[in-house]
Backbone as a chain_set.jsonl record, in Angstrom:
{"seq": "QVYLAESGGGSVQAGGSLTLSCTYSYDSYCMGWFRQVPGKEREGVAAIWSIGGSTIYADSVKGRFTVSLDNSNKTLYLQMNNLKPEDTAMYYCAADGRGLSAEHFHYWGQGTQVTVSS", "coords": {"N": [[-91.016, 26.82, 174.658], [-92.441, 26.995, 171.505], [-91.113, 26.196, 168.393], [-90.723, 26.201, 164.86], [-88.763, 25.587, 162.087], [-88.13, 26.11, 158.804], [-86.208, 24.916, 155.999], [-84.253, 24.617, 152.964], [-85.481, 25.529, 150.681], [-85.467, 27.089, 147.389], [-84.348, 27.945, 144.05], [-85.283, 26.305, 141.087], [-85.284, 24.474, 138.022], [-88.085, 23.504, 135.986], [-89.159, 20.175, 136.382], [-87.158, 19.492, 138.047], [-85.863, 18.749, 141.397], [-86.407, 19.21, 144.914], [-85.709, 19.166, 148.406], [-87.388, 19.886, 151.257], [-86.891, 20.819, 154.654], [-87.922, 20.726, 158.058], [-87.278, 21.684, 161.183], [-88.309, 21.098, 164.496], [-89.721, 21.902, 167.728], [-91.873, 20.991, 169.048], [-93.684, 18.213, 169.84], [-95.959, 16.74, 167.881], [-99.149, 15.35, 167.104], [-99.997, 15.398, 164.497], [-98.479, 16.678, 161.626], [-97.882, 19.135, 159.093], [-97.385, 20.275, 155.67], [-97.665, 23.314, 153.993], [-98.521, 25.704, 151.433], [-98.225, 28.938, 149.94], [-99.134, 31.533, 147.755], [-98.801, 34.969, 146.874], [-101.779, 36.774, 147.433], [-103.438, 34.629, 147.431], [-105.126, 31.973, 149.235], [-103.708, 30.055, 151.913], [-102.557, 26.883, 151.095], [-103.083, 23.454, 151.68], [-100.607, 20.98, 151.419], [-99.372, 18.505, 152.14], [-99.695, 16.076, 154.737], [-98.817, 14.404, 157.784], [-99.192, 11.784, 160.112], [-97.881, 11.258, 163.312], [-98.034, 8.906, 164.734], [-98.19, 5.802, 163.496], [-97.788, 6.784, 160.953], [-99.398, 7.566, 158.809], [-100.288, 9.261, 155.784], [-101.404, 12.111, 153.889], [-102.199, 13.78, 150.832], [-102.4, 16.694, 148.768], [-104.283, 16.716, 145.765], [-102.936, 17.867, 143.657], [-100.256, 17.355, 144.032], [-99.86, 14.705, 144.374], [-98.057, 11.707, 143.907], [-95.793, 13.062, 143.196], [-94.728, 14.488, 145.366], [-93.398, 13.711, 148.602], [-93.992, 13.238, 151.953], [-92.324, 13.021, 155.069], [-91.319, 11.933, 158.37], [-89.023, 12.36, 160.933], [-88.886, 11.434, 163.955], [-86.985, 11.116, 165.969], [-84.995, 12.932, 165.412], [-86.495, 15.148, 165.32], [-87.461, 16.285, 162.906], [-89.187, 17.28, 160.043], [-89.889, 16.388, 156.715], [-90.141, 17.268, 153.226], [-90.093, 15.85, 150.285], [-89.742, 16.845, 147.052], [-90.442, 16.158, 143.816], [-90.145, 16.254, 140.203], [-90.857, 18.966, 139.749], [-93.059, 21.702, 139.061], [-93.823, 24.811, 137.397], [-96.117, 25.85, 138.609], [-95.85, 25.042, 141.195], [-94.475, 26.946, 142.487], [-94.093, 28.891, 145.327], [-94.393, 30.133, 148.716], [-93.394, 27.977, 151.172], [-94.615, 26.383, 154.05], [-94.165, 24.811, 157.209], [-96.2, 23.128, 159.603], [-97.635, 22.524, 162.831], [-99.454, 20.586, 165.289], [-102.176, 20.016, 164.442], [-104.562, 18.913, 162.01], [-105.139, 17.018, 159.091], [-105.472, 18.759, 155.939], [-106.18, 21.345, 156.252], [-105.532, 24.648, 156.811], [-106.567, 26.173, 158.879], [-106.823, 24.466, 160.99], [-104.41, 24.094, 162.174], [-102.012, 25.008, 164.667], [-99.428, 25.948, 165.106], [-96.761, 27.493, 163.4], [-94.106, 27.69, 160.986], [-91.689, 30.044, 159.639], [-91.479, 29.952, 156.931], [-90.246, 28.95, 153.67], [-88.974, 29.822, 150.553], [-89.905, 28.554, 147.412], [-89.08, 28.397, 144.079], [-89.945, 27.725, 140.826], [-88.842, 27.509, 137.621], [-89.781, 27.708, 134.177]], "CA": [[-91.348, 27.674, 173.526], [-92.603, 26.215, 170.287], [-90.576, 26.766, 167.165], [-90.588, 25.393, 163.657], [-87.86, 26.296, 161.197], [-87.998, 25.463, 157.501], [-85.017, 25.16, 155.187], [-84.176, 23.798, 151.763], [-86.086, 26.15, 149.514], [-84.539, 27.631, 146.403], [-84.813, 28.054, 142.671], [-85.011, 25.088, 140.334], [-85.999, 24.407, 136.752], [-89.167, 22.53, 135.905], [-88.666, 18.805, 136.318], [-86.147, 19.289, 139.073], [-86.259, 18.275, 142.723], [-85.944, 19.879, 146.132], [-86.166, 18.588, 149.662], [-87.571, 20.84, 152.34], [-86.783, 20.29, 156.004], [-88.504, 21.562, 159.108], [-86.938, 21.241, 162.529], [-89.374, 21.566, 165.388], [-89.528, 21.655, 169.154], [-93.162, 20.566, 169.601], [-94.111, 16.895, 169.374], [-97.344, 16.907, 167.458], [-99.778, 14.154, 166.55], [-100.063, 15.55, 163.049], [-97.743, 17.826, 161.097], [-98.198, 19.311, 157.689], [-96.746, 21.26, 154.801], [-98.605, 24.169, 153.298], [-97.867, 26.674, 150.565], [-99.036, 30.122, 149.69], [-98.662, 32.555, 146.827], [-99.446, 36.252, 147.203], [-103.139, 36.973, 146.965], [-104.214, 33.393, 147.519], [-105.172, 31.356, 150.551], [-102.716, 29.026, 152.178], [-103.037, 25.601, 150.574], [-102.483, 22.261, 152.254], [-99.85, 20.183, 150.452], [-99.222, 17.142, 152.645], [-99.718, 15.951, 156.192], [-98.4, 13.092, 158.262], [-99.487, 11.519, 161.518], [-96.664, 10.741, 163.925], [-98.291, 7.528, 165.152], [-98.679, 5.047, 162.352], [-97.164, 7.31, 159.734], [-100.332, 7.816, 157.703], [-100.062, 10.518, 155.07], [-102.374, 12.556, 152.894], [-101.615, 14.749, 149.903], [-103.266, 17.409, 147.842], [-104.321, 16.05, 144.463], [-101.991, 18.511, 142.745], [-98.877, 16.918, 144.272], [-99.801, 13.241, 144.523], [-97.141, 11.045, 142.995], [-94.588, 13.885, 143.008], [-94.211, 14.91, 146.667], [-93.427, 12.72, 149.671], [-93.768, 13.791, 153.29], [-91.804, 12.039, 156.024], [-91.088, 12.488, 159.702], [-87.983, 11.739, 161.742], [-89.193, 11.862, 165.318], [-85.792, 11.128, 166.822], [-84.281, 14.178, 165.136], [-87.477, 16.223, 165.31], [-87.4, 16.925, 161.598], [-90.202, 16.959, 159.058], [-89.344, 16.553, 155.378], [-91.002, 17.22, 152.055], [-89.345, 15.574, 149.069], [-90.524, 17.333, 145.91], [-89.872, 15.734, 142.535], [-90.856, 16.69, 138.998], [-91.458, 20.246, 140.093], [-93.706, 22.461, 137.995], [-93.89, 26.252, 137.722], [-97.246, 26.126, 139.513], [-95.447, 24.724, 142.567], [-93.818, 28.123, 143.043], [-94.833, 29.409, 146.475], [-93.738, 30.056, 150.019], [-93.782, 26.719, 151.814], [-94.626, 26.459, 155.508], [-94.513, 23.623, 157.97], [-97.152, 23.43, 160.653], [-97.776, 21.472, 163.834], [-100.628, 20.596, 166.152], [-103.361, 20.195, 163.631], [-105.006, 17.688, 161.371], [-105.554, 17.145, 157.709], [-104.855, 19.733, 155.051], [-106.815, 22.636, 156.439], [-104.637, 25.514, 157.566], [-107.215, 26.694, 160.085], [-106.768, 23.45, 162.042], [-103.052, 24.007, 162.719], [-101.803, 26.072, 165.627], [-98.058, 26.454, 165.126], [-96.269, 27.67, 162.037], [-92.782, 28.215, 160.75], [-91.618, 31.319, 158.923], [-91.597, 29.681, 155.509], [-89.09, 28.911, 152.791], [-89.46, 30.091, 149.199], [-89.593, 27.639, 146.314], [-89.36, 29.013, 142.785], [-89.722, 26.778, 139.737], [-88.867, 28.207, 136.337], [-90.107, 26.831, 133.043]], "C": [[-91.389, 26.821, 172.27], [-91.914, 26.924, 169.135], [-90.578, 25.725, 166.064], [-89.75, 26.212, 162.681], [-87.665, 25.519, 159.914], [-86.658, 25.816, 156.847], [-85.118, 24.317, 153.932], [-84.83, 24.388, 150.536], [-85.022, 26.68, 148.57], [-85.187, 27.721, 145.048], [-84.38, 26.823, 141.894], [-85.786, 25.151, 139.022], [-87.09, 23.345, 136.815], [-88.596, 21.132, 135.664], [-87.636, 18.476, 137.37], [-86.74, 18.872, 140.406], [-85.692, 19.181, 143.815], [-86.451, 19.091, 147.319], [-86.223, 19.675, 150.717], [-87.455, 20.123, 153.676], [-87.423, 21.267, 156.974], [-88.105, 20.968, 160.45], [-87.938, 21.859, 163.496], [-89.073, 21.197, 166.821], [-90.757, 21.027, 169.787], [-93.544, 19.224, 169.009], [-95.607, 16.924, 169.123], [-97.881, 15.615, 166.872], [-99.819, 14.206, 165.023], [-99.294, 16.806, 162.652], [-98.002, 17.924, 159.601], [-97.319, 20.318, 156.992], [-97.841, 22.016, 154.052], [-97.827, 25.096, 152.372], [-98.826, 27.822, 150.269], [-98.34, 31.029, 148.682], [-99.395, 33.839, 147.155], [-100.837, 36.354, 146.603], [-104.014, 35.747, 147.02], [-104.175, 32.835, 148.925], [-104.072, 30.303, 150.682], [-103.319, 27.661, 151.837], [-102.319, 24.442, 151.248], [-101.83, 21.413, 151.179], [-99.785, 18.727, 150.885], [-99.267, 17.175, 154.159], [-99.356, 14.536, 156.572], [-98.731, 12.976, 159.739], [-98.306, 10.801, 162.136], [-96.815, 9.313, 164.409], [-98.9, 6.784, 163.964], [-98.12, 5.511, 161.03], [-98.1, 7.529, 158.569], [-100.07, 9.182, 157.093], [-101.251, 10.844, 154.173], [-101.73, 13.654, 152.064], [-102.71, 15.492, 149.144], [-103.192, 16.71, 146.485], [-103.237, 16.595, 143.526], [-100.557, 18.023, 142.914], [-98.752, 15.406, 144.413], [-98.903, 12.623, 143.465], [-95.856, 11.812, 142.753], [-93.936, 14.268, 144.329], [-94.339, 13.766, 147.67], [-93.107, 13.403, 150.989], [-93.271, 12.68, 154.194], [-91.435, 12.743, 157.319], [-90.023, 11.675, 160.418], [-88.173, 12.228, 163.161], [-87.941, 11.979, 166.186], [-84.993, 12.409, 166.647], [-85.2, 15.377, 165.052], [-87.39, 17.018, 164.004], [-88.492, 16.37, 160.688], [-89.616, 17.254, 157.683], [-90.457, 16.61, 154.335], [-90.097, 17.053, 150.838], [-90.225, 15.95, 147.886], [-89.805, 16.98, 144.619], [-90.729, 16.25, 141.385], [-91.586, 18.01, 139.247], [-91.97, 20.973, 138.862], [-93.738, 23.942, 138.377], [-95.024, 26.591, 138.686], [-96.978, 25.705, 140.953], [-94.745, 25.903, 143.241], [-94.677, 28.737, 144.138], [-93.897, 29.512, 147.668], [-94.286, 28.814, 150.696], [-93.6, 26.833, 153.325], [-94.827, 25.067, 156.103], [-95.382, 24.054, 159.147], [-97.294, 22.238, 161.581], [-99.055, 21.671, 164.638], [-101.885, 20.9, 165.363], [-103.815, 18.86, 163.09], [-105.375, 17.991, 159.927], [-104.803, 18.201, 156.935], [-105.506, 21.113, 155.159], [-105.963, 23.511, 157.338], [-105.266, 25.986, 158.877], [-107.142, 25.719, 161.253], [-105.39, 23.331, 162.68], [-102.755, 25.237, 163.57], [-100.417, 26.69, 165.584], [-97.489, 26.424, 163.716], [-94.819, 28.119, 162.018], [-92.86, 29.507, 159.956], [-91.681, 31.151, 157.409], [-90.265, 29.664, 154.786], [-89.604, 28.989, 151.353], [-88.981, 29.025, 148.217], [-90.015, 28.313, 145.016], [-88.982, 28.037, 141.684], [-89.889, 27.52, 138.418], [-89.116, 27.211, 135.2], [-88.974, 26.798, 132.023]], "O": [[-90.485, 26.027, 172.01], [-92.114, 28.121, 168.928], [-90.45, 24.526, 166.314], [-90.008, 27.399, 162.479], [-87.113, 24.418, 159.915], [-86.069, 26.865, 157.111], [-85.955, 23.418, 153.837], [-84.745, 23.808, 149.454], [-83.837, 26.718, 148.9], [-86.404, 27.595, 144.906], [-83.248, 26.357, 142.028], [-86.823, 25.809, 138.934], [-87.014, 22.406, 137.608], [-87.684, 20.939, 134.86], [-87.282, 17.313, 137.562], [-87.947, 18.668, 140.534], [-84.652, 19.819, 143.653], [-87.488, 18.432, 147.25], [-85.213, 20.306, 151.028], [-87.865, 18.97, 153.815], [-87.457, 22.475, 156.736], [-88.546, 19.876, 160.81], [-88.356, 23.005, 163.328], [-88.276, 20.3, 167.098], [-90.704, 20.577, 170.932], [-93.711, 19.11, 167.795], [-96.409, 17.109, 170.039], [-97.15, 14.871, 166.219], [-99.69, 13.183, 164.351], [-99.444, 17.862, 163.267], [-98.301, 16.932, 158.936], [-96.608, 21.103, 157.62], [-98.801, 21.431, 153.552], [-96.614, 25.251, 152.514], [-100.048, 27.688, 150.34], [-97.133, 31.258, 148.749], [-100.512, 33.793, 147.669], [-101.049, 36.061, 145.426], [-105.2, 35.809, 146.694], [-103.297, 33.181, 149.716], [-103.585, 29.75, 149.696], [-104.437, 27.337, 152.238], [-101.095, 24.447, 151.372], [-102.434, 21.154, 150.138], [-100.1, 17.824, 150.11], [-98.919, 18.177, 154.784], [-99.555, 13.594, 155.805], [-98.577, 13.924, 160.51], [-97.782, 9.847, 161.561], [-95.829, 8.58, 164.489], [-99.991, 7.113, 163.499], [-97.991, 4.726, 160.091], [-97.64, 7.667, 157.436], [-99.686, 10.129, 157.78], [-102.0, 9.959, 153.759], [-100.835, 14.362, 152.527], [-103.801, 14.968, 148.917], [-102.148, 16.177, 146.112], [-102.692, 15.859, 142.703], [-99.723, 18.249, 142.037], [-97.645, 14.888, 144.557], [-98.977, 12.966, 142.286], [-94.919, 11.272, 142.165], [-92.711, 14.362, 144.405], [-95.266, 12.96, 147.597], [-92.078, 14.064, 151.124], [-93.73, 11.541, 154.107], [-91.263, 13.961, 157.367], [-90.112, 10.45, 160.499], [-87.688, 13.296, 163.533], [-87.861, 12.857, 167.044], [-84.391, 12.915, 167.594], [-84.761, 16.487, 164.753], [-87.266, 18.243, 164.003], [-88.687, 15.159, 160.583], [-88.924, 18.256, 157.504], [-91.552, 16.082, 154.53], [-89.423, 17.993, 150.416], [-91.33, 15.428, 147.738], [-88.695, 17.448, 144.364], [-91.884, 16.632, 141.573], [-92.782, 18.135, 138.985], [-91.4, 20.877, 137.775], [-93.685, 24.279, 139.559], [-94.902, 27.515, 139.49], [-97.787, 25.979, 141.838], [-94.456, 25.854, 144.436], [-95.842, 29.066, 143.915], [-92.761, 29.039, 147.631], [-95.499, 28.625, 150.78], [-92.576, 27.313, 153.812], [-95.571, 24.251, 155.56], [-95.306, 25.189, 159.618], [-97.099, 21.091, 161.177], [-99.646, 22.751, 164.665], [-102.561, 21.904, 165.588], [-103.493, 17.807, 163.641], [-105.856, 19.075, 159.599], [-103.647, 18.504, 157.229], [-105.386, 21.938, 154.254], [-105.699, 23.162, 158.488], [-104.564, 26.176, 159.871], [-107.376, 26.112, 162.396], [-105.208, 22.558, 163.621], [-103.177, 26.35, 163.255], [-100.243, 27.841, 165.985], [-97.698, 25.482, 162.952], [-94.361, 28.833, 162.91], [-93.943, 30.0, 159.642], [-91.914, 32.121, 156.688], [-89.29, 30.274, 155.224], [-90.556, 28.299, 150.988], [-87.809, 28.65, 148.202], [-91.158, 28.745, 144.87], [-87.842, 27.578, 141.612], [-90.946, 28.085, 138.138], [-88.719, 26.048, 135.261], [-89.078, 26.111, 131.007]]}, "num_chains": 1, "name": "protein.A"}
């Protein structure tokens, strides 16, 4: 059974930091982080390939967010620095996909809420 479980969300002031974690049971070639606010489509934030460790980021988070993968502990991370109010969203981890397109991923966690106040 495939599961992904996010943790680490919370409320933080602008300029602050949070680290999201996602424990998973499915070894995937590519895993990603996505976010969604009510009424908007799910947006790709960052993705990482398990072989080679290549990463890609949405332009809106480049230089502020870092995605990493610990295969031995089956945990995906998203380090978020210099958070902005526009980063407020539900954050999801995803597996078995590619790139930053949500439609290309097959497995999803339940999400963790991040709220950034100004």
